[in-house]
Coordinates of N, CA and C and ligand atoms in Angstrom, one line a residue:
M1 N 18.1 -9.3 -10.8 CA 17.2 -8.2 -10.6 C 17.6 -7.3 -9.4
L2 N 17.4 -6.0 -9.5 CA 17.7 -5.1 -8.4 C 16.6 -5.2 -7.4
P3 N 16.8 -4.9 -6.1 CA 15.8 -5.0 -5.1 C 14.6 -4.0 -5.4
I4 N 14.9 -3.0 -6.2 CA 13.7 -2.1 -6.5 C 12.9 -2.7 -7.7
G5 N 13.3 -3.8 -8.3 CA 12.6 -4.5 -9.3 C 11.2 -4.8 -8.9
P6 N 11.0 -5.6 -7.9 CA 9.6 -5.9 -7.5 C 8.8 -4.7 -7.0
L7 N 9.5 -3.7 -6.5 CA 8.9 -2.5 -6.0 C 8.4 -1.6 -7.1
L8 N 9.0 -1.8 -8.3 CA 8.6 -1.0 -9.5 C 7.5 -1.8 -10.3
I9 N 7.5 -3.1 -10.1 CA 6.5 -3.9 -10.9 C 5.2 -3.9 -10.1
E10 N 5.2 -4.1 -8.8 CA 4.0 -4.3 -8.0 C 2.9 -3.2 -8.2
P11 N 3.3 -1.9 -8.3 CA 2.3 -0.8 -8.4 C 1.5 -0.9 -9.6
R12 N 1.9 -1.7 -10.7 CA 1.1 -1.8 -11.9 C -0.2 -2.5 -11.6
L13 N -0.1 -3.5 -10.7 CA -1.4 -4.2 -10.3 C -2.3 -3.2 -9.5
L14 N -1.6 -2.5 -8.6 CA -2.4 -1.5 -7.8 C -3.1 -0.5 -8.7
E15 N -2.4 -0.1 -9.8 CA -3.0 0.9 -10.7 C -4.3 0.3 -11.3
R16 N -4.2 -1.0 -11.6 CA -5.4 -1.6 -12.2 C -6.6 -1.6 -11.2
M17 N -6.3 -1.8 -9.9 CA -7.4 -1.8 -8.9 C -7.9 -0.4 -8.7
I18 N -7.0 0.6 -8.8 CA -7.4 2.0 -8.7 C -8.3 2.4 -9.8
E19 N -8.1 1.9 -11.0 CA -9.0 2.1 -12.2 C -10.4 1.6 -11.9
V20 N -10.4 0.4 -11.3 CA -11.7 -0.2 -10.9 C -12.4 0.7 -9.9
M21 N -11.7 1.1 -8.9 CA -12.3 2.0 -7.9 C -12.8 3.3 -8.5
K22 N -12.1 3.8 -9.5 CA -12.5 5.1 -10.1 C -13.9 4.9 -10.8
K23 N -14.0 3.7 -11.4 CA -15.3 3.4 -12.1 C -16.4 3.3 -11.1
E24 N -16.1 2.6 -10.0 CA -17.1 2.4 -8.9 C -17.5 3.8 -8.3
L25 N -16.5 4.7 -8.2 CA -16.7 6.0 -7.7 C -17.6 6.8 -8.6
I26 N -17.4 6.7 -9.9 CA -18.2 7.5 -10.9 C -19.6 7.0 -10.8
S27 N -19.8 5.7 -10.8 CA -21.2 5.2 -10.8 C -21.9 5.5 -9.5
T28 N -21.2 5.5 -8.4 CA -21.8 5.8 -7.1 C -22.2 7.3 -7.0
E29 N -21.3 8.1 -7.6 CA -21.5 9.6 -7.6 C -22.8 9.9 -8.5
K30 N -23.0 9.0 -9.5 CA -24.2 9.2 -10.4 C -25.5 8.8 -9.7
G31 N -25.3 8.2 -8.5 CA -26.5 7.8 -7.7 C -26.8 6.3 -7.7
E32 N -25.9 5.5 -8.3 CA -26.1 4.1 -8.2 C -25.8 3.6 -6.8
N33 N -26.3 2.5 -6.4 CA -26.0 2.0 -5.0 C -24.6 1.6 -4.9
V34 N -24.1 1.7 -3.7 CA -22.7 1.3 -3.4 C -22.6 -0.2 -3.6
N35 N -21.5 -0.6 -4.3 CA -21.3 -2.0 -4.5 C -20.3 -2.5 -3.3
S36 N -20.9 -2.8 -2.2 CA -20.2 -3.2 -1.0 C -19.2 -4.3 -1.2
H37 N -19.7 -5.3 -2.0 CA -18.8 -6.5 -2.3 C -17.5 -6.0 -3.0
L38 N -17.7 -5.2 -4.0 CA -16.5 -4.7 -4.7 C -15.6 -3.9 -3.8
I39 N -16.2 -3.1 -3.0 CA -15.4 -2.3 -2.0 C -14.6 -3.2 -1.1
G40 N -15.3 -4.3 -0.7 CA -14.6 -5.3 0.2 C -13.4 -5.9 -0.6
V41 N -13.6 -6.2 -1.8 CA -12.5 -6.8 -2.6 C -11.3 -5.8 -2.7
A42 N -11.7 -4.5 -3.0 CA -10.7 -3.5 -3.2 C -9.9 -3.2 -1.9
V43 N -10.6 -3.2 -0.8 CA -9.8 -2.9 0.5 C -9.0 -4.1 0.9
D44 N -9.5 -5.3 0.6 CA -8.6 -6.4 1.0 C -7.4 -6.4 0.1
F45 N -7.5 -6.0 -1.2 CA -6.4 -5.9 -2.0 C -5.4 -4.9 -1.5
I46 N -5.9 -3.7 -1.1 CA -5.1 -2.6 -0.7 C -4.4 -3.0 0.6
Q47 N -5.1 -3.6 1.5 CA -4.5 -3.9 2.8 C -3.5 -5.1 2.7
T48 N -3.8 -6.0 1.9 CA -2.8 -7.2 1.8 C -1.7 -7.0 0.8
Y49 N -2.1 -6.6 -0.4 CA -1.1 -6.5 -1.5 C -0.4 -5.2 -1.4
A50 N -1.1 -4.1 -1.4 CA -0.5 -2.8 -1.5 C 0.2 -2.5 -0.2
D51 N -0.4 -2.8 1.0 CA 0.2 -2.3 2.2 C 1.1 -3.4 2.8
K52 N 0.6 -4.6 3.2 CA 1.4 -5.6 3.8 C 2.6 -6.0 2.9
C53 N 2.2 -6.4 1.7 CA 3.3 -6.9 0.8 C 4.2 -5.8 0.2
H54 N 3.6 -4.8 -0.4 CA 4.4 -3.8 -1.1 C 5.0 -2.8 -0.1
H55 N 4.2 -2.1 0.6 CA 4.7 -1.1 1.5 C 5.6 -1.8 2.6
G56 N 5.2 -3.0 2.9 CA 5.9 -3.8 3.9 C 7.4 -4.0 3.5
K57 N 7.6 -4.4 2.2 CA 8.9 -4.6 1.7 C 9.7 -3.2 1.7
E58 N 9.0 -2.2 1.3 CA 9.6 -0.9 1.3 C 10.1 -0.5 2.7
E59 N 9.2 -0.6 3.6 CA 9.6 -0.1 5.0 C 10.5 -1.0 5.7
D60 N 10.2 -2.4 5.6 CA 11.0 -3.3 6.4 C 12.3 -3.7 5.8
I61 N 12.5 -3.5 4.5 CA 13.8 -3.9 3.9 C 14.5 -2.6 3.3
L62 N 13.9 -2.0 2.3 CA 14.6 -0.9 1.6 C 14.8 0.3 2.5
F63 N 13.8 0.8 3.1 CA 13.9 2.0 4.0 C 14.8 1.7 5.2
R64 N 14.6 0.4 5.7 CA 15.4 0.1 6.9 C 16.9 0.1 6.6
D65 N 17.3 -0.4 5.4 CA 18.7 -0.4 5.0 C 19.2 1.0 4.6
L66 N 18.3 1.8 4.0 CA 18.6 3.2 3.6 C 18.9 4.0 4.8
N67 N 18.1 3.7 5.9 CA 18.3 4.4 7.1 C 19.6 4.3 7.7
K68 N 20.4 3.2 7.4 CA 21.7 3.0 7.9 C 22.8 3.8 7.1
K69 N 22.3 4.4 6.0 CA 23.3 5.1 5.1 C 23.3 6.6 5.4
N70 N 24.4 7.2 4.9 CA 24.5 8.6 5.1 C 23.7 9.3 3.9
L71 N 22.4 9.4 4.1 CA 21.6 9.8 3.0 C 21.7 11.3 2.7
Q72 N 21.6 11.7 1.4 CA 21.4 13.1 1.1 C 20.2 13.7 1.8
R73 N 20.2 14.9 2.1 CA 19.0 15.5 2.8 C 17.7 15.3 2.1
E74 N 17.8 15.5 0.8 CA 16.6 15.4 -0.1 C 16.0 13.9 -0.1
H75 N 16.9 12.9 -0.1 CA 16.5 11.5 -0.1 C 15.9 11.2 1.3
R76 N 16.5 11.7 2.3 CA 15.9 11.4 3.6 C 14.5 12.1 3.8
R77 N 14.4 13.3 3.2 CA 13.1 14.0 3.3 C 12.1 13.2 2.6
I78 N 12.4 12.7 1.4 CA 11.4 11.9 0.6 C 11.0 10.7 1.3
M79 N 12.0 10.0 1.9 CA 11.7 8.7 2.6 C 10.8 8.9 3.8
E80 N 11.0 10.0 4.5 CA 10.2 10.2 5.7 C 8.7 10.6 5.2
K81 N 8.7 11.3 4.1 CA 7.4 11.6 3.6 C 6.6 10.4 3.1
L82 N 7.4 9.5 2.5 CA 6.7 8.2 2.0 C 6.2 7.4 3.1
I83 N 6.9 7.4 4.2 CA 6.5 6.6 5.4 C 5.2 7.2 6.0
E84 N 5.2 8.5 6.0 CA 4.0 9.3 6.5 C 2.8 9.0 5.6
E85 N 3.1 8.9 4.3 CA 2.0 8.6 3.3 C 1.5 7.2 3.5
H86 N 2.4 6.3 3.7 CA 1.9 4.9 4.0 C 1.0 4.9 5.2
R87 N 1.3 5.6 6.2 CA 0.5 5.7 7.4 C -0.9 6.3 7.1
W88 N -0.9 7.3 6.3 CA -2.1 8.0 5.9 C -3.0 7.0 5.1
G89 N -2.4 6.3 4.1 CA -3.1 5.3 3.3 C -3.7 4.2 4.1
R90 N -3.0 3.7 5.1 CA -3.5 2.7 6.0 C -4.7 3.2 6.8
E91 N -4.6 4.4 7.3 CA -5.7 5.0 8.1 C -6.9 5.2 7.3
T92 N -6.7 5.7 6.1 CA -7.8 6.1 5.2 C -8.5 4.8 4.7
T93 N -7.7 3.7 4.4 CA -8.3 2.5 4.0 C -9.1 1.9 5.2
K94 N -8.6 2.0 6.4 CA -9.4 1.5 7.5 C -10.7 2.2 7.7
K95 N -10.7 3.5 7.4 CA -11.9 4.3 7.5 C -12.9 3.8 6.4
L96 N -12.4 3.5 5.3 CA -13.2 3.0 4.2 C -13.8 1.6 4.6
V97 N -13.0 0.8 5.2 CA -13.5 -0.5 5.6 C -14.7 -0.3 6.6
E98 N -14.5 0.6 7.6 CA -15.5 0.9 8.6 C -16.8 1.4 8.0
A99 N -16.6 2.3 7.0 CA -17.8 2.9 6.4 C -18.5 1.8 5.6
N100 N -17.8 0.9 5.0 CA -18.4 -0.2 4.3 C -19.2 -1.1 5.2
V101 N -18.7 -1.3 6.4 CA -19.4 -2.2 7.4 C -20.7 -1.5 7.8
R102 N -20.6 -0.1 8.0 CA -21.8 0.6 8.5 C -22.8 0.6 7.4
Y103 N -22.4 0.7 6.1 CA -23.3 0.6 5.0 C -24.0 -0.7 4.9
L104 N -23.2 -1.8 5.1 CA -23.8 -3.1 5.0 C -24.8 -3.4 6.2
N105 N -24.5 -2.6 7.3 CA -25.5 -2.8 8.4 C -26.7 -1.9 8.3
G106 N -26.9 -1.3 7.1 CA -28.1 -0.6 6.8 C -28.0 0.9 7.0
E107 N -26.8 1.4 7.3 CA -26.7 2.8 7.5 C -26.4 3.5 6.1
K108 N -27.4 3.9 5.4 CA -27.3 4.3 4.0 C -26.4 5.6 3.9
E109 N -26.4 6.4 5.0 CA -25.6 7.7 5.0 C -24.1 7.3 4.9
A110 N -23.7 6.1 5.3 CA -22.3 5.8 5.2 C -21.8 5.8 3.7
G111 N -22.8 5.7 2.8 CA -22.4 5.8 1.4 C -21.6 7.0 1.0
R112 N -22.0 8.1 1.7 CA -21.2 9.4 1.4 C -19.8 9.3 1.9
D113 N -19.6 8.7 3.1 CA -18.2 8.5 3.6 C -17.4 7.5 2.6
I114 N -18.1 6.5 2.2 CA -17.4 5.6 1.2 C -16.9 6.3 0.0
V115 N -17.8 7.1 -0.6 CA -17.4 7.9 -1.7 C -16.2 8.8 -1.4
N116 N -16.3 9.5 -0.3 CA -15.2 10.4 0.1 C -13.9 9.7 0.3
F117 N -13.9 8.6 1.1 CA -12.6 7.9 1.3 C -12.1 7.3 0.0
M118 N -13.0 6.8 -0.8 CA -12.5 6.2 -2.0 C -11.9 7.2 -2.9
R119 N -12.5 8.4 -3.0 CA -12.0 9.5 -3.8 C -10.6 9.9 -3.3
E120 N -10.4 10.0 -2.0 CA -9.1 10.3 -1.4 C -8.1 9.3 -1.8
L121 N -8.4 8.0 -1.8 CA -7.5 7.0 -2.1 C -7.1 7.0 -3.6
V122 N -8.1 7.1 -4.5 CA -7.7 7.1 -5.9 C -6.9 8.3 -6.3
I123 N -7.0 9.4 -5.6 CA -6.2 10.6 -5.9 C -4.8 10.3 -5.3
F124 N -4.7 9.8 -4.1 CA -3.5 9.6 -3.4 C -2.5 8.6 -4.1
Y125 N -3.0 7.4 -4.4 CA -2.0 6.4 -4.8 C -1.2 6.7 -6.0
P126 N -1.8 7.2 -7.1 CA -1.0 7.5 -8.3 C 0.2 8.5 -8.0
K127 N -0.1 9.5 -7.1 CA 0.9 10.5 -6.7 C 2.0 9.8 -5.9
H128 N 1.6 9.0 -5.0 CA 2.6 8.3 -4.2 C 3.5 7.4 -5.0
I129 N 2.9 6.7 -6.0 CA 3.6 5.8 -6.8 C 4.6 6.6 -7.7
E130 N 4.2 7.7 -8.2 CA 5.0 8.5 -9.1 C 6.2 9.0 -8.3
K131 N 6.0 9.4 -7.1 CA 7.1 9.9 -6.3 C 8.2 8.9 -6.1
E132 N 7.8 7.6 -5.9 CA 8.8 6.6 -5.7 C 9.4 6.2 -7.0
D133 N 8.6 5.9 -8.0 CA 9.1 5.4 -9.3 C 10.0 6.4 -10.0
R134 N 9.7 7.7 -9.9 CA 10.4 8.7 -10.7 C 11.4 9.5 -9.9
H135 N 11.3 9.6 -8.6 CA 12.2 10.5 -7.9 C 12.9 9.8 -6.8
F136 N 12.7 8.5 -6.5 CA 13.3 8.0 -5.3 C 14.1 6.6 -5.5
F137 N 13.4 5.6 -6.0 CA 14.0 4.3 -6.0 C 15.3 4.2 -6.8
I138 N 15.3 4.8 -8.0 CA 16.5 4.6 -8.8 C 17.8 5.3 -8.2
P139 N 17.7 6.6 -7.8 CA 18.8 7.2 -7.2 C 19.2 6.5 -5.9
C140 N 18.3 5.9 -5.2 CA 18.6 5.2 -3.9 C 19.5 4.0 -4.1
M141 N 19.5 3.4 -5.2 CA 20.3 2.2 -5.4 C 21.8 2.5 -5.3
E142 N 22.2 3.8 -5.5 CA 23.6 4.2 -5.5 C 24.2 4.0 -4.1
Y143 N 23.4 4.0 -3.1 CA 23.9 3.8 -1.7 C 24.4 2.4 -1.4
F144 N 24.0 1.4 -2.3 CA 24.3 0.0 -1.9 C 25.4 -0.6 -2.8
T145 N 26.1 -1.6 -2.2 CA 27.0 -2.4 -2.9 C 26.2 -3.5 -3.6
E146 N 26.8 -4.2 -4.6 CA 26.2 -5.3 -5.3 C 25.7 -6.3 -4.3
E147 N 26.6 -6.6 -3.3 CA 26.2 -7.7 -2.3 C 25.0 -7.3 -1.5
E148 N 25.0 -6.0 -1.1 CA 23.9 -5.5 -0.3 C 22.6 -5.6 -1.1
K149 N 22.7 -5.3 -2.4 CA 21.4 -5.3 -3.2 C 21.0 -6.8 -3.4
E150 N 21.9 -7.7 -3.6 CA 21.5 -9.1 -3.7 C 20.8 -9.6 -2.5
H151 N 21.4 -9.2 -1.3 CA 20.8 -9.6 0.0 C 19.4 -9.1 0.2
M152 N 19.2 -7.8 -0.2 CA 17.9 -7.2 -0.1 C 16.9 -8.0 -0.9
L153 N 17.3 -8.3 -2.2 CA 16.3 -9.0 -3.1 C 15.9 -10.3 -2.5
R154 N 16.9 -11.0 -2.0 CA 16.6 -12.4 -1.4 C 15.6 -12.2 -0.2
E155 N 15.9 -11.2 0.6 CA 15.0 -10.9 1.7 C 13.6 -10.6 1.3
E156 N 13.5 -9.9 0.1 CA 12.2 -9.6 -0.4 C 11.4 -10.8 -0.8
W157 N 12.1 -11.8 -1.4 CA 11.4 -13.0 -1.8 C 10.9 -13.7 -0.6
D158 N 11.7 -13.8 0.5 CA 11.3 -14.4 1.7 C 10.1 -13.7 2.4
F159 N 10.1 -12.4 2.3 CA 9.1 -11.6 2.8 C 7.7 -11.9 2.2
D160 N 7.8 -12.0 0.8 CA 6.6 -12.4 0.1 C 6.0 -13.7 0.5
K161 N 6.9 -14.7 0.7 CA 6.5 -16.1 1.0 C 5.7 -16.1 2.3
N162 N 6.1 -15.2 3.2 CA 5.4 -15.3 4.6 C 4.1 -14.6 4.6
I163 N 3.8 -13.7 3.6 CA 2.6 -12.9 3.6 C 1.3 -13.8 3.6
I164 N 1.3 -14.8 2.8 CA 0.0 -15.6 2.7 C -0.2 -16.3 4.1
H165 N 0.8 -16.8 4.7 CA 0.6 -17.4 6.0 C 0.1 -16.4 7.1
E166 N 0.7 -15.2 7.1 CA 0.2 -14.2 8.0 C -1.2 -13.8 7.7
K167 N -1.5 -13.7 6.4 CA -2.9 -13.2 6.0 C -3.9 -14.2 6.5
Y168 N -3.7 -15.5 6.3 CA -4.7 -16.5 6.7 C -4.7 -16.8 8.2
K169 N -3.6 -16.6 8.9 CA -3.6 -16.6 10.3 C -4.6 -15.6 10.8
D170 N -4.5 -14.4 10.3 CA -5.4 -13.2 10.7 C -6.8 -13.6 10.3
V171 N -7.1 -14.2 9.2 CA -8.4 -14.5 8.8 C -9.1 -15.5 9.8
V172 N -8.3 -16.5 10.2 CA -8.8 -17.5 11.1 C -9.0 -16.9 12.5
A173 N -8.1 -16.0 12.9 CA -8.2 -15.4 14.2 C -9.5 -14.5 14.2
A174 N -9.7 -13.8 13.1 CA -10.9 -12.9 13.1 C -12.2 -13.8 13.1
A175 N -12.1 -14.9 12.4 CA -13.3 -15.8 12.4 C -13.6 -16.4 13.8
E176 N -12.5 -16.7 14.5 CA -12.6 -17.3 15.8 C -13.2 -16.2 16.7
E177 N -12.7 -15.0 16.6 CA -13.2 -13.9 17.4 C -14.7 -13.6 17.2
S178 N -15.1 -13.7 15.9 CA -16.5 -13.4 15.6 C -17.5 -14.5 16.1
R179 N -17.0 -15.7 16.3 CA -17.8 -16.8 16.9 C -17.9 -16.7 18.4
K180 N -17.1 -15.9 19.0 CA -17.1 -15.7 20.5 C -18.3 -14.8 20.9
L181 N -18.7 -13.9 19.9 CA -19.7 -12.9 20.2 C -21.1 -13.5 20.4
Ligands
LIG1 FE1 5.3 3.4 -0.9
LIG2 FE1 5.6 1.8 -3.5

């Protein structure tokens, strides 16, 4: 498998979550109550799977190695844009998490923020995915030797293995922090 193999497969799961978020968005816009539990599940998925696991491998392995190559101007431009978009996605998801907490704390007006941030995210992700899948990943493979590609793929498997440990270390640290208050 090429190192872009996992990077092309993983967004399919993200697309399924985006579809769920779209349905939640439609029902909230129709005036139904915000489903805070579902929002919590969706943001956890985005933060752990889409950002740490998927964007993590893009940035820490593929983009890192591409950065060492003499990239065509267009490829470098797209890579920089993708990094900027990851940053935007991270910030917007964080804002959605915060709005959801405010909503759970009884601040009903936070429902409007939830709808807005969710709308921004469901519009953003399909465009971001298309940019990578159709215009970036495949031509980028030309820069690497077979050996380099194999090495990257192995690194990606190791990267994935560590995610669960990092995730639950963070969960325990957050739980410990909450008991201090
Ligand atoms: Fe990406
Ligand atoms: Fe991606």
